[in-house]
Amino acid sequence: MLSDDAKAMRGKILCARQEAGRLFPAITRAKVLAVWTEASYYLDLSDKAVRYLTFMLQESEPEDWSGRWLPIFGRSNTDLSEILGVGTTQLKTLARELIEAGLILPHGEGRRYVRRDYRDGGRITHAVGFDLSPLAIRVEELSQVAKERKALERSVKRLRREARHEASECMALCVDPAQAQQIRDLAQVAKSARDPAAIQAALSRLQAIRIDLDDELACEYAANNDPERSVSRPSIIPTTPLSLEKTVTIKQSPDRASDIAASYDAPNRAGEKEGEAPSLSVAPSGLLDEAIKDARLTPRELVRLVPVLASYAGIYDAESKPTWASLLDAAERLSARMGVSRDAWASGCMILGRKAAVVAVALMASRTDEHYQYSKGGYFRGIVRAAEGGALNLLPSIYGMRDRCSVVMH
């Protein structure tokens, strides 16, 4: 027995026939097949039901869609069971599913068959089976369904792409583990949800978090960007590569800063005169450039130590002589690949200096992913904050990179 929805659809098809004054408008089988193939992905049908109806369409003759007679499919369940590899009982279930969807109609009663008059162009004279004409009547409706669902899929992909971008920006700025987990949860919602409204809600929340993090960073930069070092700010000059964990420790527990400084700063303070404060007249970028010069690090050695930087610079000849200017664009592209945001890269170039920014990206690329407890974007921002506070020394990091990469190359 048909459901109320199936009866309503059947009545709609019969009314359309009466209004048109004919069985159905003439159409080509190729168009019906094309529209059905496109729309079948978006209909609430089982895969076997889709394959069943596709076989019915392929078995029909091109002349059956001229509108002069009904296109009837009359193959028996025994034949279909052998062809499709589906049991006869399941074939009845699939036929009922297609009838409920209003895509086919039962035609006649008894054993299915089709008789044609080939003297009249193959016209079907007698038949019992399934009427395929609802597809021709609903072809425009099915085409519109496909267009709307495609537009919906494009919208979902766009929203997911924006959510991934916002989540990446937030993770680059975030240092709070609880907030980082919230960002990851929102990114997962945007990735798995099918409803555009749910994805939009997650995207809006990520945008709000990113705006708050940007505001916090701007306030922190404005507070720390004084030309004279504050007396209350501890002097921290580490001689080992600065990790994000150490940056967070200093930020969240200023009382521990002196202990960290004491362990990291012993070699630098050994040569200082007693009671003499470190000079702050030189900008961080100038000090870092001097450290690179003291380490005698050249662009040619850098691309040899970090091959991925050479590939981004388009350098494949071992005898080539790159310049710092040529490596700057490559470092920018590599930093974006590692998750460093554009504003973080711009801040790095301004505070570190362009040459030191290239070296910082190369140092990050020379380490494995297991070295980073959080995101690489956050690690880069930690380097920039350390340089801004005068707490970054590149010499030990450069020597460490030489040791690591030399072992790998040998």
Coordinates of C-alpha atoms in Angstrom, one line a residue:
M1 CA 0.0 0.0 0.0
L2 CA 1.4 3.4 -1.0
S3 CA 2.1 6.1 1.6
D4 CA 0.3 9.4 1.6
D5 CA 3.4 11.1 0.1
A6 CA 3.6 8.6 -2.7
K7 CA -0.1 9.0 -3.4
A8 CA 0.3 12.8 -3.5
M9 CA 3.2 12.5 -5.9
R10 CA 1.3 10.1 -8.2
G11 CA -1.7 12.6 -8.2
K12 CA 0.7 15.4 -9.1
I13 CA 2.1 13.4 -12.1
L14 CA -1.4 12.5 -13.4
C15 CA -2.5 16.2 -13.1
A16 CA 0.6 17.2 -15.1
R17 CA -0.4 14.8 -17.8
Q18 CA -3.9 16.2 -18.0
E19 CA -2.8 19.8 -18.1
A20 CA -0.3 19.1 -20.8
G21 CA -2.8 17.1 -22.8
R22 CA -0.3 14.4 -23.5
L23 CA 1.6 11.7 -21.7
F24 CA 4.8 13.8 -21.2
P25 CA 6.8 16.4 -23.0
A26 CA 9.2 15.0 -25.6
I27 CA 12.8 14.7 -24.4
T28 CA 15.9 12.8 -25.2
R29 CA 17.1 9.8 -23.2
A30 CA 20.5 11.3 -23.0
K31 CA 19.1 14.4 -21.2
V32 CA 17.1 12.3 -18.8
L33 CA 20.1 10.1 -18.0
A34 CA 22.3 13.2 -17.5
V35 CA 19.8 14.9 -15.1
W36 CA 19.2 11.7 -13.2
T37 CA 22.9 11.0 -12.8
E38 CA 23.5 14.5 -11.5
A39 CA 20.5 14.6 -9.1
S40 CA 20.8 11.1 -7.8
Y41 CA 23.7 12.0 -5.5
Y42 CA 21.4 14.5 -3.6
L43 CA 18.3 12.4 -3.3
D44 CA 17.5 10.3 -0.2
L45 CA 17.8 7.0 -2.0
S46 CA 19.9 3.9 -1.4
D47 CA 22.8 3.2 -3.7
K48 CA 21.1 0.0 -5.0
A49 CA 17.9 1.9 -5.8
V50 CA 19.9 4.5 -7.8
R51 CA 21.7 1.7 -9.7
Y52 CA 18.3 -0.1 -10.3
L53 CA 16.7 3.0 -11.9
T54 CA 19.9 3.8 -13.9
F55 CA 19.7 0.3 -15.4
M56 CA 16.0 0.9 -16.2
L57 CA 16.9 4.1 -18.1
Q58 CA 19.7 2.5 -20.0
E59 CA 17.5 -0.4 -21.1
S60 CA 14.9 2.0 -22.6
E61 CA 14.9 2.8 -26.3
P62 CA 15.6 6.4 -27.5
E63 CA 12.2 6.5 -29.2
D64 CA 10.4 5.8 -25.9
W65 CA 11.0 9.4 -24.9
S66 CA 9.3 11.0 -27.9
G67 CA 6.1 11.5 -25.9
R68 CA 4.0 9.3 -28.2
W69 CA 3.8 6.4 -25.7
L70 CA 4.8 5.6 -22.2
P71 CA 8.4 4.3 -21.6
I72 CA 7.7 1.0 -19.9
F73 CA 10.4 -1.2 -18.3
G74 CA 9.3 -4.8 -18.4
R75 CA 12.3 -7.0 -17.5
S76 CA 11.4 -9.7 -14.9
N77 CA 12.8 -9.9 -11.4
T78 CA 14.6 -13.2 -12.3
D79 CA 16.6 -11.5 -15.1
L80 CA 17.3 -8.4 -12.9
S81 CA 18.5 -10.6 -10.1
E82 CA 21.1 -12.2 -12.4
I83 CA 22.2 -8.9 -14.0
L84 CA 22.3 -6.7 -10.9
G85 CA 23.3 -9.4 -8.4
V86 CA 20.3 -8.6 -6.1
G87 CA 17.8 -11.0 -4.7
T88 CA 14.2 -10.9 -5.9
T89 CA 12.8 -9.9 -2.5
Q90 CA 15.2 -7.0 -2.3
L91 CA 14.3 -6.0 -5.9
K92 CA 10.7 -5.6 -4.7
T93 CA 11.9 -3.4 -1.9
L94 CA 13.9 -1.2 -4.2
A95 CA 11.0 -0.8 -6.6
R96 CA 8.8 0.2 -3.7
E97 CA 11.4 2.8 -2.7
L98 CA 11.5 4.3 -6.2
I99 CA 7.7 4.4 -6.3
E100 CA 7.5 6.1 -2.9
A101 CA 10.0 8.7 -4.2
G102 CA 7.7 9.4 -7.2
L103 CA 10.3 8.4 -9.8
I104 CA 8.5 5.5 -11.4
L105 CA 4.9 4.3 -11.5
P106 CA 3.6 0.7 -11.6
H107 CA 1.9 0.0 -15.0
G108 CA -0.6 -2.9 -15.3
E109 CA -0.8 -6.1 -13.2
G110 CA 0.7 -9.5 -13.6
R111 CA 4.0 -10.7 -15.0
R112 CA 6.1 -8.0 -16.6
Y113 CA 6.6 -7.9 -20.3
V114 CA 6.8 -5.4 -23.2
R115 CA 5.4 -5.8 -26.8
R116 CA 6.6 -3.4 -29.5
D117 CA 5.4 -2.7 -33.1
Y118 CA 8.6 -2.1 -35.0
R119 CA 6.6 -1.2 -38.1
D120 CA 5.6 1.9 -36.2
G121 CA 9.1 3.0 -35.0
G122 CA 9.2 0.5 -32.1
R123 CA 6.1 1.8 -30.4
I124 CA 5.1 0.0 -27.2
T125 CA 1.6 -1.5 -27.8
H126 CA 1.2 -3.8 -24.7
A127 CA 3.2 -3.8 -21.6
V128 CA 3.2 -4.6 -17.9
G129 CA 6.0 -3.2 -15.7
F130 CA 7.3 0.2 -14.5
D131 CA 6.4 3.5 -16.1
L132 CA 9.5 5.8 -16.4
S133 CA 7.6 8.9 -17.6
P134 CA 7.7 10.6 -14.1
L135 CA 11.4 11.3 -14.7
A136 CA 10.6 13.2 -18.0
I137 CA 7.8 15.1 -16.2
R138 CA 10.1 16.0 -13.2
V139 CA 13.3 16.6 -15.2
E140 CA 13.3 20.4 -14.5
E141 CA 12.5 19.8 -10.8
L142 CA 15.4 17.3 -10.5
S143 CA 17.7 19.6 -12.3
Q144 CA 16.8 22.4 -9.9
V145 CA 17.5 20.1 -6.9
A146 CA 20.9 19.4 -8.2
K147 CA 21.7 23.1 -8.7
E148 CA 20.5 24.0 -5.2
R149 CA 22.5 21.2 -3.6
K150 CA 25.6 22.1 -5.6
A151 CA 25.3 25.7 -4.4
L152 CA 24.9 24.5 -0.8
E153 CA 28.0 22.3 -1.2
R154 CA 30.0 25.3 -2.5
S155 CA 28.7 27.4 0.5
V156 CA 29.7 24.7 2.9
K157 CA 33.2 24.4 1.4
R158 CA 33.7 28.1 1.5
L159 CA 32.6 28.4 5.1
R160 CA 34.9 25.4 6.1
R161 CA 37.8 27.1 4.3
E162 CA 37.3 30.3 6.1
A163 CA 36.9 28.4 9.4
R164 CA 40.2 26.6 8.8
H165 CA 41.9 29.9 8.1
E166 CA 40.5 31.5 11.3
A167 CA 41.5 28.5 13.4
S168 CA 45.0 28.6 12.1
E169 CA 45.3 32.3 12.9
C170 CA 43.9 31.8 16.4
M171 CA 46.3 28.9 17.1
A172 CA 49.2 31.1 16.0
L173 CA 48.2 33.7 18.5
C174 CA 47.0 31.6 21.4
V175 CA 49.2 30.6 24.3
D176 CA 46.4 29.4 26.7
P177 CA 46.0 25.6 26.5
A178 CA 42.3 25.8 27.5
Q179 CA 41.6 28.3 24.8
A180 CA 43.6 26.3 22.3
Q181 CA 41.4 23.3 23.0
Q182 CA 38.3 25.5 22.5
I183 CA 39.7 26.6 19.1
R184 CA 40.4 23.0 18.1
D185 CA 36.8 22.0 19.1
L186 CA 35.3 24.8 17.0
A187 CA 37.5 23.8 14.0
Q188 CA 36.3 20.2 14.4
V189 CA 32.7 21.4 14.4
A190 CA 33.2 23.4 11.2
K191 CA 34.9 20.4 9.6
S192 CA 32.3 17.7 10.4
A193 CA 29.0 19.7 10.4
R194 CA 26.8 19.5 7.3
D195 CA 24.5 22.4 8.2
P196 CA 25.8 25.8 6.9
A197 CA 24.2 27.5 10.0
A198 CA 26.3 25.3 12.4
I199 CA 29.5 26.0 10.4
Q200 CA 28.7 29.7 10.3
A201 CA 28.2 29.8 14.1
A202 CA 31.6 28.1 14.6
L203 CA 33.2 30.5 12.1
S204 CA 31.7 33.5 13.9
R205 CA 33.0 32.3 17.2
L206 CA 36.5 31.7 15.8
Q207 CA 36.4 35.2 14.3
A208 CA 35.5 36.7 17.7
I209 CA 38.3 34.8 19.4
R210 CA 40.8 35.9 16.7
I211 CA 39.8 39.6 17.2
D212 CA 40.2 39.3 21.0
L213 CA 43.7 37.7 20.5
D214 CA 44.7 40.5 18.1
D215 CA 43.5 43.1 20.5
E216 CA 45.5 41.4 23.3
L217 CA 48.6 41.3 21.1
A218 CA 48.2 44.9 20.1
C219 CA 47.9 46.0 23.8
E220 CA 50.9 43.9 24.7
Y221 CA 53.0 45.3 21.9
A222 CA 52.0 48.9 22.8
A223 CA 52.8 48.3 26.4
N224 CA 56.2 46.8 25.7
N225 CA 57.3 49.1 22.8
D226 CA 58.8 51.8 25.0
P227 CA 62.2 53.1 23.8
E228 CA 63.7 52.7 27.3
R229 CA 63.7 49.4 29.0
S230 CA 61.6 49.4 32.1
V231 CA 63.4 49.0 35.4
S232 CA 60.9 46.5 36.6
R233 CA 61.4 44.3 33.5
P234 CA 64.0 41.6 34.1
S235 CA 67.0 41.3 31.8
I236 CA 66.7 37.9 30.2
I237 CA 69.4 37.0 27.6
P238 CA 69.1 33.2 26.9
T239 CA 71.9 31.5 25.0
T240 CA 69.9 28.5 23.9
P241 CA 67.0 28.5 21.4
L242 CA 63.9 30.0 23.0
S243 CA 60.9 27.6 23.2
L244 CA 57.3 28.6 23.4
E245 CA 57.1 27.0 26.8
K246 CA 59.8 29.3 28.2
T247 CA 58.0 32.3 26.7
V248 CA 54.7 31.3 28.3
T249 CA 56.5 30.7 31.7
I250 CA 58.1 34.1 31.6
K251 CA 54.8 35.8 30.7
Q252 CA 52.7 33.9 33.2
S253 CA 55.2 33.8 36.1
P254 CA 57.5 36.9 36.1
D255 CA 58.9 35.8 39.4
R256 CA 60.6 32.9 37.7
A257 CA 62.2 35.1 35.1
S258 CA 65.3 35.8 37.2
D259 CA 65.9 32.1 37.8
I260 CA 65.6 31.3 34.0
A261 CA 67.9 34.3 33.2
A262 CA 70.5 33.1 35.7
S263 CA 70.7 29.7 34.0
Y264 CA 70.7 31.0 30.5
D265 CA 72.8 34.1 30.8
A266 CA 76.0 33.0 32.6
P267 CA 78.3 33.0 29.6
N268 CA 77.2 36.5 28.5
R269 CA 77.5 38.0 32.0
A270 CA 80.9 36.5 32.6
G271 CA 82.5 39.3 30.6
E272 CA 80.4 42.1 32.0
K273 CA 81.9 44.6 34.4
E274 CA 80.5 44.6 37.8
G275 CA 77.6 46.9 38.2
E276 CA 77.5 47.8 34.5
A277 CA 74.1 47.5 32.8
P278 CA 73.8 46.0 29.3
S279 CA 73.7 48.5 26.5
L280 CA 70.2 49.1 25.0
S281 CA 71.2 51.7 22.4
V282 CA 71.3 49.2 19.6
A283 CA 68.0 48.0 18.0
P284 CA 67.3 44.2 18.2
S285 CA 67.6 43.8 14.5
G286 CA 71.1 45.3 14.6
L287 CA 72.2 43.0 17.4
L288 CA 70.8 39.9 15.6
D289 CA 72.5 40.9 12.3
E290 CA 75.8 41.2 14.2
A291 CA 75.2 37.7 15.7
I292 CA 74.7 36.3 12.2
K293 CA 77.9 38.0 11.1
D294 CA 79.8 36.7 14.0
A295 CA 78.6 33.2 13.2
R296 CA 79.8 33.7 9.6
L297 CA 76.5 32.3 8.3
T298 CA 76.0 32.9 4.6
P299 CA 73.0 32.4 2.4
R300 CA 74.8 29.6 0.6
E301 CA 75.5 27.7 3.8
L302 CA 71.9 28.3 5.0
V303 CA 70.3 26.7 1.9
R304 CA 72.8 23.8 2.3
L305 CA 71.8 23.2 5.9
V306 CA 68.0 23.6 5.3
P307 CA 67.2 22.1 1.8
V308 CA 63.5 22.9 2.1
L309 CA 64.4 26.6 2.1
A310 CA 66.4 26.0 -1.1
S311 CA 63.4 24.3 -2.7
Y312 CA 61.1 27.3 -1.9
A313 CA 63.7 29.6 -3.3
G314 CA 63.9 27.5 -6.5
I315 CA 67.6 26.7 -5.9
Y316 CA 68.6 23.3 -7.2
D317 CA 72.2 23.9 -8.2
A318 CA 74.8 23.3 -5.4
E319 CA 77.1 25.9 -7.0
S320 CA 74.5 28.6 -7.0
K321 CA 75.1 31.7 -4.9
P322 CA 71.9 32.9 -3.3
T323 CA 71.5 36.3 -1.6
W324 CA 69.6 37.2 1.5
A325 CA 67.1 39.1 -0.7
S326 CA 66.4 36.0 -2.7
L327 CA 65.9 34.0 0.4
L328 CA 63.4 36.5 1.9
D329 CA 60.6 35.6 -0.4
A330 CA 61.3 31.9 0.0
A331 CA 61.2 32.3 3.8
E332 CA 57.9 34.1 3.7
R333 CA 56.3 31.3 1.6
L334 CA 57.8 28.7 3.9
S335 CA 56.6 30.5 7.0
A336 CA 53.1 30.6 5.6
R337 CA 53.3 26.8 5.0
M338 CA 54.3 26.3 8.6
G339 CA 51.3 28.3 9.9
V340 CA 52.9 31.7 10.6
S341 CA 50.3 34.4 9.8
R342 CA 51.0 37.3 7.5
D343 CA 50.9 39.9 10.3
A344 CA 53.3 37.8 12.4
W345 CA 55.7 37.6 9.5
A346 CA 55.5 41.3 9.0
S347 CA 56.1 41.9 12.7
G348 CA 59.0 39.5 12.6
C349 CA 60.6 41.4 9.6
M350 CA 60.2 44.7 11.4
I351 CA 61.5 43.6 14.9
L352 CA 64.0 40.9 14.0
G353 CA 65.2 42.4 10.7
R354 CA 64.8 40.7 7.4
K355 CA 68.0 38.7 7.6
A356 CA 67.3 37.5 11.1
A357 CA 63.7 36.6 10.1
V358 CA 65.0 34.4 7.3
V359 CA 67.4 32.7 9.8
A360 CA 64.5 32.2 12.3
V361 CA 62.3 30.5 9.7
A362 CA 65.3 28.3 8.7
L363 CA 65.9 27.4 12.4
M364 CA 62.2 26.3 12.7
A365 CA 62.3 24.3 9.5
S366 CA 65.4 22.5 10.7
R367 CA 63.6 21.0 13.7
T368 CA 61.1 18.1 13.7
D369 CA 57.4 18.6 14.5
E370 CA 57.9 16.8 17.8
H371 CA 60.0 19.8 19.0
Y372 CA 56.9 22.1 19.0
Q373 CA 54.5 21.8 21.9
Y374 CA 52.0 24.1 20.3
S375 CA 51.8 25.6 16.8
K376 CA 54.8 26.8 14.8
G377 CA 53.1 30.1 14.3
G378 CA 53.0 30.6 18.1
Y379 CA 56.7 29.6 18.3
F380 CA 57.6 32.3 15.7
R381 CA 55.7 34.9 17.7
G382 CA 57.6 33.8 20.8
I383 CA 60.8 34.4 19.0
V384 CA 59.6 37.9 18.0
R385 CA 58.5 38.7 21.5
A386 CA 61.9 37.6 22.9
A387 CA 63.8 39.7 20.4
E388 CA 61.5 42.7 21.2
G389 CA 62.4 42.3 24.8
G390 CA 66.1 41.9 24.1
A391 CA 66.1 38.3 25.2
L392 CA 67.1 36.5 22.0
N393 CA 70.6 35.3 21.1
L394 CA 70.9 33.6 17.7
L395 CA 74.5 32.4 18.0
P396 CA 73.8 29.2 20.0
S397 CA 70.8 28.4 17.8
I398 CA 72.9 28.8 14.6
Y399 CA 75.6 26.5 16.0
G400 CA 73.0 24.0 17.1
M401 CA 71.4 24.0 13.6
R402 CA 74.9 23.4 12.1
D403 CA 75.4 20.4 14.4
R404 CA 71.9 18.9 13.7
C405 CA 71.9 19.4 10.0
S406 CA 75.5 18.2 9.6
V407 CA 74.6 14.9 11.3
V408 CA 71.6 14.5 9.0
M409 CA 73.7 15.3 5.9
H410 CA 76.5 12.8 6.9

